[in-house]
Short mmCIF file of C-alpha atoms in Angstrom, two decimals:
data_model
loop_
_atom_site.label_atom_id
_atom_site.label_comp_id
_atom_site.label_asym_id
_atom_site.label_seq_id
_atom_site.Cartn_x
_atom_site.Cartn_y
_atom_site.Cartn_z
CA MET A 13 -0.02 0.06 0.10
CA PRO A 14 2.75 2.70 0.90
CA SER A 15 4.38 2.06 -2.38
CA THR A 16 1.27 2.53 -4.22
CA LYS A 17 0.36 5.77 -2.36
CA SER A 18 4.08 6.86 -3.10
CA THR A 19 3.28 6.36 -6.90
CA VAL A 20 0.07 8.34 -6.89
CA ASP A 21 1.77 11.22 -5.09
CA ASN A 22 4.55 11.21 -7.57
CA MET A 23 2.22 11.25 -10.44
CA ASP A 24 0.06 13.97 -9.08
CA ALA A 25 3.57 15.95 -8.38
CA LEU A 26 4.42 15.27 -11.99
CA CYS A 27 1.03 16.39 -13.30
CA ALA A 28 1.41 19.75 -11.10
CA VAL A 29 5.19 20.11 -12.54
CA LYS A 30 3.80 20.01 -15.99
CA THR A 31 1.12 22.56 -15.43
CA LEU A 32 3.53 24.75 -13.52
CA LEU A 33 6.24 24.80 -16.28
CA ARG A 34 3.75 25.24 -18.94
CA LYS A 35 2.46 28.24 -17.50
CA ARG A 36 5.99 29.80 -16.88
CA LEU A 37 6.84 29.00 -20.52
CA GLY A 38 3.74 30.09 -22.15
CA GLN A 39 2.86 33.33 -19.94
CA CYS A 40 4.88 36.36 -18.94
CA TRP A 41 6.28 34.72 -15.66
CA VAL A 42 8.33 36.71 -13.31
CA PRO A 43 11.01 34.86 -11.25
CA GLU A 44 11.99 35.72 -7.72
CA LYS A 45 15.50 37.02 -8.86
CA PHE A 46 15.42 38.87 -11.98
CA ILE A 47 18.51 38.52 -14.07
CA GLY A 48 19.93 41.08 -16.27
CA PHE A 49 19.24 44.86 -16.62
CA GLU A 50 20.13 45.33 -12.92
CA LYS A 51 21.26 49.00 -13.36
CA GLU A 52 17.96 49.82 -15.57
CA GLU A 53 15.89 48.01 -12.76
CA LYS A 54 17.28 50.08 -10.03
CA GLU A 55 16.65 53.32 -12.11
CA ILE A 56 13.17 52.42 -12.92
CA TYR A 57 12.63 51.10 -9.15
CA ASP A 58 13.72 54.60 -7.80
CA LEU A 59 11.65 56.55 -10.10
CA LEU A 60 8.46 54.68 -9.19
CA LYS A 61 9.40 54.73 -5.47
CA ARG A 62 9.67 58.51 -5.41
CA THR A 63 6.30 58.71 -6.95
CA VAL A 64 4.84 56.54 -4.19
CA SER A 65 6.86 57.86 -1.25
CA PHE A 66 7.18 61.43 -2.03
CA GLY A 67 4.31 62.06 -4.61
CA GLU A 68 6.81 63.30 -7.18
CA SER A 69 5.26 62.92 -10.80
CA ASN A 70 7.58 61.71 -13.46
CA SER A 71 7.36 60.31 -17.16
CA VAL A 72 9.53 57.80 -18.66
CA VAL A 73 9.84 55.68 -21.80
CA VAL A 74 11.65 52.28 -21.77
CA ILE A 75 12.97 51.36 -25.03
CA GLY A 76 14.00 48.00 -26.10
CA ALA A 77 13.60 45.26 -28.86
CA ARG A 78 10.42 43.10 -28.95
CA GLY A 79 10.82 40.19 -26.53
CA ILE A 80 13.82 41.60 -24.67
CA GLY A 81 11.83 41.54 -21.31
CA LYS A 82 10.30 45.05 -20.87
CA SER A 83 7.07 43.77 -19.33
CA MET A 84 8.76 41.19 -17.13
CA LEU A 85 11.30 43.75 -15.84
CA LEU A 86 8.29 46.26 -14.76
CA LYS A 87 6.31 43.42 -13.35
CA SER A 88 9.52 42.47 -11.38
CA ILE A 89 9.79 45.91 -9.98
CA LEU A 90 6.21 46.23 -9.33
CA ASN A 91 6.35 43.11 -7.16
CA ASN A 92 9.48 44.30 -5.27
CA ILE A 93 7.81 47.80 -4.58
CA CYS A 94 4.38 46.28 -3.77
CA GLU A 95 6.04 44.04 -0.91
CA ASP A 96 5.42 47.02 1.30
CA LYS A 97 1.54 46.41 2.00
CA LYS A 98 1.18 50.20 2.85
CA ILE A 99 2.39 50.96 -0.50
CA ALA A 100 0.52 48.15 -2.21
CA GLN A 101 -2.55 49.59 -0.90
CA ASN A 102 -1.74 53.10 -1.68
CA LEU A 103 -0.45 52.96 -5.24
CA LEU A 104 -3.20 52.90 -7.99
CA GLN A 105 -2.10 51.24 -11.30
CA VAL A 106 -3.61 51.62 -14.80
CA HIS A 107 -2.34 49.35 -17.56
CA LEU A 108 -3.19 50.40 -21.00
CA ASN A 109 -2.14 48.48 -24.50
CA GLY A 110 -1.93 50.40 -27.72
CA LEU A 111 -3.04 47.24 -29.53
CA LEU A 112 -6.37 47.31 -27.26
CA GLN A 113 -7.18 50.93 -26.43
CA THR A 114 -7.11 52.01 -30.33
CA ASP A 115 -8.61 55.68 -29.60
CA ASP A 116 -8.71 58.03 -26.77
CA LYS A 117 -12.48 57.46 -25.92
CA ILE A 118 -11.68 53.64 -25.46
CA ALA A 119 -8.69 54.51 -23.38
CA LEU A 120 -10.77 56.89 -21.08
CA LYS A 121 -13.28 54.20 -20.28
CA GLU A 122 -10.48 51.78 -19.49
CA ILE A 123 -8.86 54.22 -17.19
CA ALA A 124 -12.22 54.60 -15.30
CA CYS A 125 -12.88 51.04 -15.24
CA GLN A 126 -9.48 50.19 -13.71
CA LEU A 127 -9.68 53.07 -11.34
CA GLN A 128 -13.25 51.65 -10.16
CA LEU A 129 -14.81 55.16 -11.20
CA GLU A 130 -17.33 53.80 -13.77
CA ASN A 131 -20.31 54.84 -11.28
CA THR A 132 -18.53 58.38 -10.64
CA PHE A 133 -17.95 58.96 -14.23
CA GLY A 134 -21.47 57.70 -15.16
CA ASN A 135 -23.01 59.38 -18.06
CA LYS A 136 -21.51 62.76 -17.45
CA VAL A 137 -20.98 64.53 -20.42
CA MET A 138 -18.20 67.05 -20.74
CA GLY A 139 -16.63 69.00 -23.32
CA SER A 140 -13.05 67.84 -23.87
CA PHE A 141 -10.91 64.73 -23.30
CA ALA A 142 -8.66 66.98 -20.86
CA GLU A 143 -11.95 67.61 -18.70
CA ASN A 144 -12.97 64.12 -18.51
CA LEU A 145 -9.62 62.89 -17.49
CA GLN A 146 -9.33 65.83 -14.94
CA PHE A 147 -12.72 64.94 -13.42
CA LEU A 148 -11.64 61.13 -12.98
CA LEU A 149 -8.57 62.47 -11.14
CA GLU A 150 -10.33 64.76 -9.14
CA ALA A 151 -12.56 61.98 -8.14
CA LEU A 152 -9.51 60.21 -6.57
CA LYS A 153 -8.81 63.12 -4.10
CA SER A 154 -9.70 62.50 -0.55
CA GLY A 155 -11.29 65.12 1.79
CA ASP A 156 -7.80 66.66 2.68
CA ASP A 157 -7.49 67.61 -1.02
CA SER A 158 -4.57 64.89 -1.55
CA SER A 159 -4.79 62.06 -3.94
CA LYS A 160 -3.30 58.53 -4.21
CA PRO A 161 -0.23 58.10 -6.61
CA ILE A 162 -1.07 56.59 -10.04
CA LEU A 163 1.00 54.58 -12.30
CA PHE A 164 0.02 54.83 -15.90
CA VAL A 165 1.74 51.80 -18.05
CA LEU A 166 1.31 52.24 -21.74
CA GLU A 167 2.29 49.21 -23.37
CA GLU A 168 3.15 49.45 -27.22
CA PHE A 169 3.58 53.29 -26.49
CA ASP A 170 4.08 54.05 -30.27
CA LEU A 171 0.64 53.07 -31.08
CA PHE A 172 -0.56 55.65 -28.67
CA ALA A 173 1.37 58.27 -30.77
CA GLN A 174 -0.85 57.44 -33.69
CA HIS A 175 -4.10 58.61 -31.83
CA HIS A 176 -5.78 61.81 -33.03
CA ASN A 177 -3.56 64.84 -32.02
CA GLN A 178 -1.96 62.57 -29.37
CA THR A 179 -4.56 63.70 -26.94
CA LEU A 180 -4.00 61.13 -24.19
CA LEU A 181 -0.21 61.36 -24.18
CA TYR A 182 -0.51 65.11 -24.22
CA ASN A 183 -2.91 65.22 -21.22
CA LEU A 184 -1.00 62.60 -19.25
CA PHE A 185 2.25 64.22 -19.63
CA ASP A 186 0.37 67.56 -18.66
CA VAL A 187 -0.69 66.26 -15.51
CA ALA A 188 2.70 64.80 -14.75
CA GLN A 189 4.25 68.15 -15.36
CA SER A 190 1.72 70.18 -13.53
CA ALA A 191 2.11 67.99 -10.26
CA GLN A 192 -1.66 68.55 -9.57
CA THR A 193 -1.93 64.89 -9.04
CA PRO A 194 1.13 62.48 -8.28
CA ILE A 195 1.33 60.48 -11.41
CA CYS A 196 4.03 58.25 -13.13
CA VAL A 197 3.48 57.84 -17.03
CA LEU A 198 5.77 54.86 -18.06
CA GLY A 199 5.54 53.90 -21.72
CA LEU A 200 7.00 50.46 -23.15
CA THR A 201 8.06 50.46 -26.86
CA CYS A 202 10.39 48.73 -29.29
CA ARG A 203 10.64 51.93 -31.53
CA MET A 204 14.15 53.55 -31.20
CA ASP A 205 12.76 56.63 -33.22
CA ILE A 206 9.83 57.07 -30.70
CA MET A 207 10.78 60.74 -29.98
CA GLU A 208 10.41 61.57 -33.65
CA LEU A 209 6.87 60.30 -33.55
CA LEU A 210 5.56 62.47 -30.84
CA GLU A 211 4.18 66.17 -31.68
CA LYS A 212 5.96 69.16 -30.07
CA ARG A 213 3.43 70.08 -27.65
CA VAL A 214 3.70 66.57 -26.27
CA LYS A 215 7.63 66.67 -26.25
CA SER A 216 7.49 69.97 -24.16
CA ARG A 217 5.35 68.29 -21.45
CA PHE A 218 7.46 65.03 -21.49
CA SER A 219 10.56 64.62 -19.32
CA HIS A 220 12.43 63.27 -22.03
CA ARG A 221 13.77 60.50 -19.70
CA GLN A 222 14.44 57.36 -22.03
CA ILE A 223 15.74 54.11 -20.65
CA HIS A 224 16.97 51.47 -23.43
CA LEU A 225 17.32 47.84 -22.91
CA PHE A 226 20.01 45.96 -24.54
CA ASN A 227 20.51 42.33 -24.16
CA GLN A 228 23.87 41.78 -22.49
CA LEU A 229 23.40 38.56 -20.94
CA THR A 230 26.61 36.45 -20.49
CA PHE A 231 26.37 32.72 -21.08
CA ARG A 232 26.46 32.25 -17.30
CA GLN A 233 23.48 34.41 -16.73
CA TYR A 234 21.61 32.52 -19.62
CA THR A 235 22.33 29.28 -17.97
CA GLU A 236 21.04 30.66 -14.73
CA ILE A 237 17.65 31.51 -16.58
CA PHE A 238 17.63 28.19 -18.01
CA GLN A 239 17.66 26.82 -14.41
CA GLN A 240 15.13 29.25 -13.25
CA TYR A 241 12.50 28.26 -15.66
CA LEU A 242 12.77 24.53 -15.00
CA HIS A 243 13.48 24.66 -10.89
CA LEU A 244 10.53 24.10 -8.48
CA PRO A 245 9.86 26.39 -5.90
CA GLU A 246 10.24 25.55 -2.07
CA LYS A 247 6.65 25.71 -1.52
CA PHE A 248 5.70 23.09 -4.04
CA ILE A 249 3.33 20.62 -3.05
CA ASN A 250 5.50 17.67 -2.77
CA PRO A 251 8.75 18.99 -1.31
CA LYS A 252 10.62 15.60 -1.58
CA PHE A 253 9.65 15.31 -5.31
CA ALA A 254 10.93 18.90 -5.73
CA LEU A 255 14.15 18.32 -4.11
CA LYS A 256 14.81 15.40 -6.26
CA TRP A 257 13.66 17.21 -9.39
CA ASN A 258 15.91 20.30 -8.59
CA SER A 259 18.76 17.85 -8.08
CA GLY A 260 18.08 16.56 -11.64
CA ILE A 261 17.88 19.92 -13.11
CA GLU A 262 20.97 20.85 -11.65
CA LYS A 263 22.74 17.68 -13.01
CA ILE A 264 21.48 18.15 -16.53
CA SER A 265 22.26 22.00 -16.88
CA HIS A 266 25.93 20.77 -16.21
CA ASP A 267 25.66 17.94 -18.89
CA SER A 268 28.35 18.65 -21.37
CA THR A 269 25.82 17.98 -24.34
CA VAL A 270 23.29 20.21 -22.90
CA GLU A 271 25.79 22.96 -22.10
CA ASP A 272 26.96 22.69 -25.76
CA LEU A 273 23.34 22.93 -27.08
CA LEU A 274 22.99 26.17 -24.78
CA LYS A 275 26.08 27.64 -26.19
CA ARG A 276 25.02 27.12 -29.77
CA GLN A 277 21.42 28.52 -28.96
CA PHE A 278 23.18 31.70 -27.14
CA SER A 279 25.35 32.31 -30.02
CA ILE A 280 22.53 32.31 -32.50
CA ASN A 281 19.87 34.18 -30.46
CA LYS A 282 20.05 35.34 -26.85
CA ASP A 283 16.44 36.09 -26.84
CA ILE A 284 14.59 34.56 -23.78
CA ARG A 285 11.72 33.77 -26.05
CA LYS A 286 13.94 31.60 -27.86
CA LEU A 287 15.20 29.88 -24.82
CA LYS A 288 11.37 29.40 -23.76
CA SER A 289 10.83 27.68 -27.15
CA PHE A 290 13.72 25.42 -26.48
CA LEU A 291 12.53 24.32 -23.37
CA MET A 292 8.71 23.76 -24.18
CA HIS A 293 9.23 20.50 -26.17
CA PRO A 294 11.09 18.70 -23.19
CA VAL A 295 8.23 19.87 -20.92
CA CYS A 296 5.53 18.75 -23.08
CA ARG A 297 6.85 15.37 -23.26
CA LEU A 298 6.69 14.60 -19.48
CA SER A 299 4.23 11.95 -18.84
CA GLU A 300 3.85 8.96 -16.69
CA ASN A 301 6.23 6.95 -18.91
CA HIS A 302 8.43 9.64 -19.29
CA PRO A 303 8.71 11.42 -15.74
CA THR A 304 11.92 13.10 -16.16
CA LEU A 305 13.87 15.46 -18.53
CA LEU A 306 16.54 13.65 -20.69
CA VAL A 307 19.44 14.90 -22.57
CA SER A 308 17.73 13.36 -25.65
CA ASP A 309 14.89 15.67 -25.19
CA PHE A 310 16.82 18.86 -25.33
CA ILE A 311 18.66 17.44 -28.59
CA ASP A 312 15.44 17.01 -30.28
CA SER A 313 13.90 20.34 -29.13
CA PHE A 314 17.24 22.08 -30.68
CA LYS A 315 16.98 20.27 -33.95
CA LEU A 316 13.06 21.29 -33.96
CA ILE A 317 13.60 25.01 -33.26
CA THR A 318 16.94 25.23 -35.58
CA THR A 319 15.40 23.70 -38.78
CA ASP A 320 16.53 25.38 -41.70
CA SER A 321 13.65 26.39 -43.92
CA LYS A 322 15.64 25.91 -47.08
CA SER A 323 16.44 22.40 -45.93
CA SER A 324 12.87 21.65 -45.22
CA LEU A 325 12.05 22.78 -48.96
CA LEU A 326 14.76 20.46 -50.40
CA GLN A 327 13.33 17.53 -48.39
CA GLY A 328 10.02 18.07 -50.21
CA LEU A 329 11.48 18.03 -53.66
CA SER A 330 11.41 15.11 -56.26
CA ILE A 331 14.02 12.76 -57.15
CA LEU A 332 14.45 14.72 -60.52
CA GLU A 333 14.68 18.04 -58.79
CA ILE A 334 17.40 16.81 -56.47
CA CYS A 335 19.22 15.61 -59.44
CA LEU A 336 19.01 19.15 -60.92
CA ILE A 337 20.26 20.79 -57.64
CA ILE A 338 23.23 18.20 -57.72
CA ALA A 339 23.99 19.02 -61.29
CA MET A 340 23.98 22.90 -60.50
CA LYS A 341 26.24 22.16 -57.62
CA HIS A 342 28.86 20.45 -59.86
CA LEU A 343 28.34 23.54 -62.49
CA THR A 344 29.01 26.16 -59.44
CA GLU A 345 32.05 24.15 -58.68
CA ILE A 346 33.36 23.94 -62.40
CA TYR A 347 32.53 27.48 -63.38
CA ASP A 348 33.86 28.70 -59.76
CA GLY A 349 30.63 30.52 -58.97
CA GLU A 350 29.85 31.92 -62.36
CA PRO A 351 26.09 31.82 -63.76
CA PHE A 352 24.86 29.05 -66.13
CA ASN A 353 21.59 28.28 -67.87
CA PHE A 354 19.22 25.43 -68.10
CA GLU A 355 20.69 24.15 -71.25
CA ILE A 356 23.85 23.61 -69.44
CA VAL A 357 22.21 22.01 -66.35
CA TYR A 358 20.22 19.77 -68.83
CA SER A 359 23.54 18.52 -70.29
CA GLU A 360 25.11 17.79 -66.91
CA TYR A 361 22.03 15.97 -66.02
CA LEU A 362 21.92 13.88 -69.11
CA ARG A 363 25.64 12.94 -68.66
CA PHE A 364 24.86 11.56 -65.19
CA ALA A 365 21.52 9.74 -66.20
CA ARG A 366 23.14 8.20 -69.20
CA ASN A 367 25.90 6.75 -67.32
CA ARG A 368 23.60 5.16 -64.85
CA SER A 369 21.39 2.41 -66.51
CA SER A 370 18.94 2.37 -63.43
CA MET A 371 18.07 6.08 -64.07
CA GLN A 372 15.00 7.17 -65.68
CA ILE A 373 15.78 9.94 -68.38
CA PHE A 374 12.92 12.45 -68.58
CA ASN A 375 12.08 14.47 -71.35
CA LYS A 376 13.46 17.80 -71.77
CA SER A 377 9.99 19.59 -71.20
CA VAL A 378 9.47 17.70 -68.00
CA VAL A 379 13.01 18.58 -66.70
CA LEU A 380 12.36 22.28 -67.80
CA LYS A 381 9.34 22.02 -65.85
CA ALA A 382 11.11 20.82 -62.73
CA PHE A 383 13.65 23.57 -63.14
CA GLU A 384 10.93 26.54 -63.31
CA HIS A 385 9.65 24.90 -60.03
CA LEU A 386 13.10 25.40 -58.47
CA GLN A 387 12.84 28.94 -59.57
CA ALA A 388 9.31 29.36 -58.00
CA LEU A 389 10.69 28.04 -54.64
CA GLU A 390 13.69 30.69 -54.87
CA LEU A 391 16.17 27.92 -54.89
CA VAL A 392 17.47 29.10 -58.22
CA LYS A 393 17.69 32.81 -59.02
CA PRO A 394 17.53 34.28 -62.37
CA LEU A 395 20.02 37.07 -62.88
CA ASP A 396 18.38 39.33 -65.32
CA GLY A 397 14.84 39.55 -63.64
CA THR A 398 11.58 38.38 -65.29
CA SER A 399 11.26 41.33 -67.97
CA THR A 400 13.94 39.74 -70.03
CA ARG A 401 13.32 38.85 -73.81
CA THR A 402 16.00 36.11 -73.42
CA GLN A 403 14.60 32.51 -73.94
CA LYS A 404 13.87 30.81 -70.48
CA GLU A 405 16.45 27.95 -71.48
CA TYR A 406 19.29 30.46 -71.91
CA ARG A 407 18.46 32.64 -69.04
CA PRO A 408 21.73 32.94 -66.59
CA VAL A 409 20.83 31.81 -63.19
CA ILE A 410 22.72 31.04 -59.81
CA LEU A 411 22.07 28.51 -57.14
CA LEU A 412 20.98 29.45 -53.75
CA VAL A 413 21.72 26.18 -51.93
CA HIS A 414 24.74 25.67 -49.70
CA PRO A 415 26.58 22.56 -50.02
CA ILE A 416 26.01 21.72 -46.22
CA GLN A 417 22.20 22.10 -46.81
CA LEU A 418 22.37 19.67 -49.70
CA LYS A 419 24.21 17.14 -47.79
CA GLU A 420 22.17 17.08 -44.91
CA VAL A 421 19.01 16.85 -46.88
CA LEU A 422 20.59 13.76 -48.64
CA GLN A 423 21.28 12.10 -45.54
CA LYS A 424 17.64 12.00 -44.30
CA TYR A 425 15.99 11.96 -47.97
CA PRO A 426 13.60 8.88 -47.98
CA SER A 427 14.47 6.19 -50.45
CA CYS A 428 17.04 8.34 -52.13
CA PRO A 429 19.21 5.99 -54.69
CA THR A 430 22.72 5.20 -53.73
CA GLU A 431 24.11 6.20 -57.09
CA ILE A 432 22.74 9.84 -56.64
CA LYS A 433 24.25 10.21 -53.12
CA HIS A 434 27.62 8.97 -54.71
CA TRP A 435 27.15 11.72 -57.31
CA ALA A 436 26.44 14.22 -54.76
CA ILE A 437 29.54 13.17 -52.78
CA SER A 438 31.76 13.50 -55.63
CA SER A 439 30.47 16.98 -56.07
CA PHE A 440 31.14 17.77 -52.41
CA ALA A 441 34.67 16.39 -52.95
#
């Protein structure tokens, strides 16, 4: 009985692990310790703390490439600030997104909704956006004429710059500058030229404070993030299982094969989203029959996410089209990269086919059709464009397939005749 109970507990724990890790990898999860951007994190933290503690109004734009971790950084900072219960109760937050709040009217309704002022706002009709916004902020003031600090987070900040007259931005920056109500306006954007998008009147009220995020992770930090996503928390439902699991993650992260895969992934792209994609496949493979993460899972995952699109195209070609690619590879070597035409390729193909009794020799019209299909797939590129008067058989072309790509495809190509492989090998040699 005890062993059966233990097995059931382990299965429940494994189910919980799978759910937890999927949520981490599929959503904007914020780890307890945020790695990277320590300097920027402190700068934003101090800015928000001054607004909360001293009622100082501020405005700032955080600029960084898409997926670099702007939203995660902000959530980490807010979590740290709101650890103080007094601050958590006092700070009001409004989160807007340029993809959702597509005009100022929608944005104003969302502000009223998040500040829980829909009833106060009601159907009250006022003249301008500024009056409506001012009314909402006045409604937040307490009896002693003071008001709670408000943080406005504008994600996809550049899209708000496309609103009519940039009214929302103008009024938020105006309130921040006038210090009537303690507010901090924080924009998140991937546009490096964001200041060029703002109107003069908006710029005049903006603090011009910009914080740029650049991915400067070291490989050691990258490995730490890898471990963070897979480690289980101390408060996991089954502490004994968590201890064993974390020990396994520590061991696998120092495995030479996994380290090599991480180094290759790191050299290709340091984007954390790519790392999450790399981890998703092994996590999804967890099951009753596959209760732990294995090195082979990470190898398979790396192969999946680094699949070359051109190699995938090559694997879908017919034997005739593969033969034409090999013939063109021969010609590229013979002519030292100089262009060639269909007639030359067809002659090279015939030379090979006639020397192999088992090879089927196709009609010239069929071979030309296959050649045109390779052009349509952009594996072969005409040098004189499509508006030329030259006959298509004599139009100069070049091959856009690398020898390594062709070699890898031939190794995996199903039922590829041995003689074709030998022909290709002679080309590589």
